[in-house]
GROMACS .gro file of C-alpha atoms in nm:
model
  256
    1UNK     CA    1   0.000   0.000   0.000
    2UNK     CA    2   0.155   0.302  -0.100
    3UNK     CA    3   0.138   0.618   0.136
    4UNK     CA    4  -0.110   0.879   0.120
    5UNK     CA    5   0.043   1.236   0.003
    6UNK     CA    6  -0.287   1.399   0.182
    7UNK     CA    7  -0.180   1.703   0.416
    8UNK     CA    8  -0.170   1.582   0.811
    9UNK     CA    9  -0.378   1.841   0.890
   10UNK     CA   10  -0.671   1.789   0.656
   11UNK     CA   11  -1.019   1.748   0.823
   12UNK     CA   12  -1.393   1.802   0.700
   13UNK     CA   13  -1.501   2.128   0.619
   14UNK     CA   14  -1.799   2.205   0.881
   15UNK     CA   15  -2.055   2.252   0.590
   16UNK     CA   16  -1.981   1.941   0.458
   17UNK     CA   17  -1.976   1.727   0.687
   18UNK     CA   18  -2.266   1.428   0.678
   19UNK     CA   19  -2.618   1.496   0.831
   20UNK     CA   20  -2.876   1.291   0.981
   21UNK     CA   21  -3.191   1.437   1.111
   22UNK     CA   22  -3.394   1.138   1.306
   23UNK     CA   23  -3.774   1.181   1.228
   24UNK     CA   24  -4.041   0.894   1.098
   25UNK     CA   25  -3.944   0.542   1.024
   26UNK     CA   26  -3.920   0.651   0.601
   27UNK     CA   27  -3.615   0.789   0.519
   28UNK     CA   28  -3.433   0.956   0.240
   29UNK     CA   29  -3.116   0.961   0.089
   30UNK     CA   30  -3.001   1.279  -0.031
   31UNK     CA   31  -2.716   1.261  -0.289
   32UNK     CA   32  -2.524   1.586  -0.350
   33UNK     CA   33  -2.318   1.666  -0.695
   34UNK     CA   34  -1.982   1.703  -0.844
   35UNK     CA   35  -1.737   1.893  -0.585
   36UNK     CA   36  -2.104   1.965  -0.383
   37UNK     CA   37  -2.135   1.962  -0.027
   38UNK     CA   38  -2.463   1.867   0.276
   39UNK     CA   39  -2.508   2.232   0.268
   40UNK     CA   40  -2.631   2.219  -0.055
   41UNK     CA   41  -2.936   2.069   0.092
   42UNK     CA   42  -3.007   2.228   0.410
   43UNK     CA   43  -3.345   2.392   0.261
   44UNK     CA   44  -3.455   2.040   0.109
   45UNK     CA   45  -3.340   1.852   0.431
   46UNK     CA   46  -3.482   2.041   0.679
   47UNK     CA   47  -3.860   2.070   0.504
   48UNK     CA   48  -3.824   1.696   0.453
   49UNK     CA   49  -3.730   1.614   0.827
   50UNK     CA   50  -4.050   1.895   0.958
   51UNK     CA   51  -4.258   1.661   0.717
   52UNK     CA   52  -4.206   1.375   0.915
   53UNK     CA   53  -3.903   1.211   0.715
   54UNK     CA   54  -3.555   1.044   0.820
   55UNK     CA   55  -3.308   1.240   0.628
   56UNK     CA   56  -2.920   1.173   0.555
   57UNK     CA   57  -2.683   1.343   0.333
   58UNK     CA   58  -2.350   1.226   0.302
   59UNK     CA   59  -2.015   1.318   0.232
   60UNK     CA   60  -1.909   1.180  -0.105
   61UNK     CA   61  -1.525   1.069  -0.074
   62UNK     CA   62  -1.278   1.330  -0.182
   63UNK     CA   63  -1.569   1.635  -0.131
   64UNK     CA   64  -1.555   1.897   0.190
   65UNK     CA   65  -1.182   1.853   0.227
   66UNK     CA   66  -0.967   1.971   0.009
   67UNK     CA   67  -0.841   1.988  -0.346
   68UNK     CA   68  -0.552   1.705  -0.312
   69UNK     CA   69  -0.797   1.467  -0.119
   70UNK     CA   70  -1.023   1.599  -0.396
   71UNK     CA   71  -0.818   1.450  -0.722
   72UNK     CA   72  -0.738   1.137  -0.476
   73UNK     CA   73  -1.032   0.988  -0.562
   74UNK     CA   74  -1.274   0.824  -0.836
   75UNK     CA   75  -1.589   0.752  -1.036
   76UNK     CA   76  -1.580   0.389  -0.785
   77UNK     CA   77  -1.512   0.575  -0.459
   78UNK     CA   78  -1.807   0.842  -0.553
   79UNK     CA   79  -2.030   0.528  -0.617
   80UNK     CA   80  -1.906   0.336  -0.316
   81UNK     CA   81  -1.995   0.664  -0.068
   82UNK     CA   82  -2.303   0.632  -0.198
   83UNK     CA   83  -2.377   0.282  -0.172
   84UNK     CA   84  -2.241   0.269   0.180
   85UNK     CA   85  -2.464   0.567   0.302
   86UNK     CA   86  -2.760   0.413   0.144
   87UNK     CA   87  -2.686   0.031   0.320
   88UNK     CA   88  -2.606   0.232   0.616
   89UNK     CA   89  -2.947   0.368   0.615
   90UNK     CA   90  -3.137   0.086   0.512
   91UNK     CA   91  -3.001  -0.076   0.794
   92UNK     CA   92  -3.230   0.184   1.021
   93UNK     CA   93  -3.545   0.230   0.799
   94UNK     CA   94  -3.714  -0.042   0.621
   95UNK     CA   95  -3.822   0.221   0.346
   96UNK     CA   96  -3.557   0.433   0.168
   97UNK     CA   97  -3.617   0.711  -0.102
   98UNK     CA   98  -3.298   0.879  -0.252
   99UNK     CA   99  -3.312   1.199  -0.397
  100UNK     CA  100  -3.007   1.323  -0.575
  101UNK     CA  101  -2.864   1.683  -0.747
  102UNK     CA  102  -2.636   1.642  -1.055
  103UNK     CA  103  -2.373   1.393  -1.029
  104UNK     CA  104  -2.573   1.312  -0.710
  105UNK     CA  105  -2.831   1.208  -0.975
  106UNK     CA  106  -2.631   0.944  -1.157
  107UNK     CA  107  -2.534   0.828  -0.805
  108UNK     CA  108  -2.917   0.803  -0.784
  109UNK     CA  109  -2.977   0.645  -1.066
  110UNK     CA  110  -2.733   0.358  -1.051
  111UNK     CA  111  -2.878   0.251  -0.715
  112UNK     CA  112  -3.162   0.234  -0.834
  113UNK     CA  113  -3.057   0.004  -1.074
  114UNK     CA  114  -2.861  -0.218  -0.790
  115UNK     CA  115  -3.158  -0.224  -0.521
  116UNK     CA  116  -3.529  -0.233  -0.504
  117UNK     CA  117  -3.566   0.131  -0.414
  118UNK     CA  118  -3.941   0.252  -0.417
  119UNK     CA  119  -3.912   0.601  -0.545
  120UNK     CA  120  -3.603   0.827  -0.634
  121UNK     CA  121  -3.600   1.223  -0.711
  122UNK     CA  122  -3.340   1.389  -0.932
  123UNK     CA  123  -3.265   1.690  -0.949
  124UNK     CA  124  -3.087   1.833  -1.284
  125UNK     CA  125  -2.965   1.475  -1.353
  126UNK     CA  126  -2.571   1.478  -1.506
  127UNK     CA  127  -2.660   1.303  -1.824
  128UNK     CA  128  -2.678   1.554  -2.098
  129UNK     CA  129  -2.367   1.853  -2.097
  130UNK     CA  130  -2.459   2.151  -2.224
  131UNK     CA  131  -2.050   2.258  -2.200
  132UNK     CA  132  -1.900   1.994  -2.466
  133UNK     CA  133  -1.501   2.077  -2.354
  134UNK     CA  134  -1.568   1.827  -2.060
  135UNK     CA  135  -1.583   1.558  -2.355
  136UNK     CA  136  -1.164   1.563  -2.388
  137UNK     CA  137  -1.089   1.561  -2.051
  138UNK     CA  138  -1.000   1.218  -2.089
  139UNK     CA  139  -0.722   1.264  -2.328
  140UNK     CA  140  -0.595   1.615  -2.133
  141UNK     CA  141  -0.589   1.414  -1.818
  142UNK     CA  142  -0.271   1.310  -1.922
  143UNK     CA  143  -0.151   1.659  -1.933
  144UNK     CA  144  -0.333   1.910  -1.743
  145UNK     CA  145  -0.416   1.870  -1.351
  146UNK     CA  146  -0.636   2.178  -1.279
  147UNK     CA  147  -0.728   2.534  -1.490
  148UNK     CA  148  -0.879   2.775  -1.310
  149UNK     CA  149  -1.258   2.887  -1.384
  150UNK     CA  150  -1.456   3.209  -1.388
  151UNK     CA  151  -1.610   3.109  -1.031
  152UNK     CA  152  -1.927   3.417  -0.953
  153UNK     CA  153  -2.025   3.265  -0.633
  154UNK     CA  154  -2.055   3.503  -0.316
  155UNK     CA  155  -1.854   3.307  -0.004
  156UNK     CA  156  -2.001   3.425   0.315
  157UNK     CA  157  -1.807   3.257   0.584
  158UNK     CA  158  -1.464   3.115   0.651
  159UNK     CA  159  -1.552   2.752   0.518
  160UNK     CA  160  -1.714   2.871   0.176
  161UNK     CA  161  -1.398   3.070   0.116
  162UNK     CA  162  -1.162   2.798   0.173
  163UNK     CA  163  -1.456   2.506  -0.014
  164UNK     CA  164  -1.441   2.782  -0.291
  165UNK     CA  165  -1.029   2.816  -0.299
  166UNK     CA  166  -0.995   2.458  -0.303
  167UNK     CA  167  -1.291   2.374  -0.514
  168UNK     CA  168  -1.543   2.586  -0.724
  169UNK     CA  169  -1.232   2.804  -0.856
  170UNK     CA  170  -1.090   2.515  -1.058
  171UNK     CA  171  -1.136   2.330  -1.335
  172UNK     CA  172  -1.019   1.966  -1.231
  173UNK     CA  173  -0.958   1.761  -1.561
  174UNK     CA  174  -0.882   1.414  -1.441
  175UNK     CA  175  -1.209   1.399  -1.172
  176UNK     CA  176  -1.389   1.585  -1.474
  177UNK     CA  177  -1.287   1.224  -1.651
  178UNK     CA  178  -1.402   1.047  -1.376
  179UNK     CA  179  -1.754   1.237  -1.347
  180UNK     CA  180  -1.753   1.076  -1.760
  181UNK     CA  181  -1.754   0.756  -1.613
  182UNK     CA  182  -2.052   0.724  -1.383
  183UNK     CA  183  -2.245   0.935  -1.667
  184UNK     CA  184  -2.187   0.681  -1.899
  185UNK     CA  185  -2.216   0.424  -1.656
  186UNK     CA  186  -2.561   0.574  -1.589
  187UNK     CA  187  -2.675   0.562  -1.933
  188UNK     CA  188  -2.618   0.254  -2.052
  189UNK     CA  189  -2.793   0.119  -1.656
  190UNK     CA  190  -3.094   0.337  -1.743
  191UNK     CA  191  -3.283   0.003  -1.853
  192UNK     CA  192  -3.207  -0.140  -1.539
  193UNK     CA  193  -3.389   0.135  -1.365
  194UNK     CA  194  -3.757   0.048  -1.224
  195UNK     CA  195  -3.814   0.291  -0.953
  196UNK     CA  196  -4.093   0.525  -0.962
  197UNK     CA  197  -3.890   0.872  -1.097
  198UNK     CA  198  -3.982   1.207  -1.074
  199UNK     CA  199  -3.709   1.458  -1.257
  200UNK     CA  200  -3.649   1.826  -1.195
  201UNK     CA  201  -3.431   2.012  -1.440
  202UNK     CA  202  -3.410   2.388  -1.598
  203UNK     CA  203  -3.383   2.536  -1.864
  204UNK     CA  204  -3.173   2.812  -1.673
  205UNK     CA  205  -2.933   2.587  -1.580
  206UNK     CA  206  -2.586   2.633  -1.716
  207UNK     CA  207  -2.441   2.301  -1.656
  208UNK     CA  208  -2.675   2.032  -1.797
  209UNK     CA  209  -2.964   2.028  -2.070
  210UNK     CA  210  -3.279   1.972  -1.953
  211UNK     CA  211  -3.297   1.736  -2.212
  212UNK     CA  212  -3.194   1.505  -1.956
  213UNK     CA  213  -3.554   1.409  -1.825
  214UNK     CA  214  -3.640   1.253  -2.149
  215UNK     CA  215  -3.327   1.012  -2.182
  216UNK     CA  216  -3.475   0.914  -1.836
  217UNK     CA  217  -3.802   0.898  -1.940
  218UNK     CA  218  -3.753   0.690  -2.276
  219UNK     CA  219  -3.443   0.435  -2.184
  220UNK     CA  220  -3.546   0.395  -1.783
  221UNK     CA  221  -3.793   0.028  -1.700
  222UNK     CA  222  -3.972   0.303  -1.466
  223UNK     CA  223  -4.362   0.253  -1.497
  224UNK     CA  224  -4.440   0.607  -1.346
  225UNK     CA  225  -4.202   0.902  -1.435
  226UNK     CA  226  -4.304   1.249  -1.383
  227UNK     CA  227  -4.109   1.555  -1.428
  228UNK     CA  228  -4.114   1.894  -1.309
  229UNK     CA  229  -3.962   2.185  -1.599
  230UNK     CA  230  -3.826   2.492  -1.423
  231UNK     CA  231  -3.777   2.823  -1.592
  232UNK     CA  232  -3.571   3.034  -1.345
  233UNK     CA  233  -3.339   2.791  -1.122
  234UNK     CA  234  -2.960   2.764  -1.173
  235UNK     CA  235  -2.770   2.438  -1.150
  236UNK     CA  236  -2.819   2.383  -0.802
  237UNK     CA  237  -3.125   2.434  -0.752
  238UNK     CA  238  -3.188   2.301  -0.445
  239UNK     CA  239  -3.014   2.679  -0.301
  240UNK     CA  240  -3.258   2.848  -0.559
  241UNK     CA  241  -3.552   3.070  -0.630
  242UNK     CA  242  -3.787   2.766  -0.646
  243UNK     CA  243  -3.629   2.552  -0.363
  244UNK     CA  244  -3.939   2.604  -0.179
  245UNK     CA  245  -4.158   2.454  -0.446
  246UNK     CA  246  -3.873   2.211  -0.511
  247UNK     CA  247  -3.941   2.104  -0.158
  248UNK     CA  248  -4.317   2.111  -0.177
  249UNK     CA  249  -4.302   1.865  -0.507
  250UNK     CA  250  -4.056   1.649  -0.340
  251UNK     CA  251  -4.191   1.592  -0.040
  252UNK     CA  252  -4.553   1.549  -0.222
  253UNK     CA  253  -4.388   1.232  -0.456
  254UNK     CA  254  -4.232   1.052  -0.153
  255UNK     CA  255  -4.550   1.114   0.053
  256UNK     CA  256  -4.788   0.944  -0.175
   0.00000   0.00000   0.00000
């Protein structure tokens, strides 16, 4: 086993850090994206714990830490947080929902497609780029570690600053491969899919098409799929101007 070239002093960033708010005996699993964080989903979580449900968000290898432990990892150990959080879960509630943003919604997707999972919620589902330069990241991960982005976002506290340092200001080419992988993955396991889906996307959003919901809708075995089109919300959209309907659609699916 070779030794890890991770900083001694690197810990979890406070925002990041896993939740679980105890409520009823249903539960879900949320699943945040590519270089996301639990704070993504504080809105979402909390309204979902007040309306009676088990909630858990956890911290995707690699994400909350820093930009080393970041490019440490891969498309498996994404996929393995996930699976772990969701066994871990199962192992309280007998009934599981999973809910997932972005890459959070291939991680959603492919469980679905390894367990019997009722219902699932995605939010702007990674399966259709609308920025095509991500396609040659796996021949420039060869050359190119990280180029730095035209980042907008408006840090607020000590945490955000340093998440958006190591993070949000950087292109990372070899994890950008990686992300490639479970999207494909997630494709071509569509079939597999039999959940009950309901899809949010946007056609504000600036990161994927919301083309998306039909892929999932035509290739996925899913006998009820119902989709929400937003007009107004970024990429995350779980931290925008419709979170609150976001919330009030999400919590309506898993309630029925």
């Amino acid at each position: 086993m070779k030794r890890s070239n991770l900083e001694q002093n690197l810990f979890t960033r406070k925002p990041a850090a896993p939740v679980y708010l105890k409520g009823g005996d249903k539960a879900v699993l949320l699943i945040h994206g590519y270089n996301g964080y639990a704070k993504d989903f504080e809105y979402l979580a909390s309204r979902l714990n007040k309306a009676g449900f088990s909630v858990a968000v956890p911290r995707l290898a690699g994400h909350g830490t820093s930009a080393a432990d970041f490019l440490s990892t891969n498309a498996e150990m994404w996929l393995r947080s996930a699976i772990d959080a969701y066994l871990d879960l199962k192992l309280k509630h007998e009934t599981v929902y999973v809910a997932g943003l972005s890459m959070g919604g291939l991680l959603t997707l492919i469980l679905a497609s390894m367990f019997d999972i009722k219902k699932i919620a995605l939010m702007a589902p990674a399966l259709i780029n609308r920025k095509k330069d991500i396609l040659f990241t796996p021949f420039f991960r060869h050359f190119i570690t990280k180029k730095k982005r035209n980042w907008q976002g408006k840090e607020n506290d000590e945490d955000d600053i340093y998440l958006a340092d190591e993070y949000w200001k950087w292109n990372f080419i070899p994890s950008a491969a990686e992300f490639l992988k479970l999207q494909k993955h997630a494709k071509k396991i569509l079939k597999f899919v039999k959940s009950d889906v309901f899809t949010i996307v946007s056609t504000a959003d600036e990161m994927i098409a919301p083309e998306s919901a039909g892929l999932i809708e035509k290739n996925a075995s899913s006998i009820n799929c119902e989709k929400l089109m937003l007009t107004e919300s970024p990429h995350v959209m779980s931290k925008g101007p419709d979170k609150e309907l976001i919330a009030d659609r999400i919590i309506d699916w898993f309630s029925r």
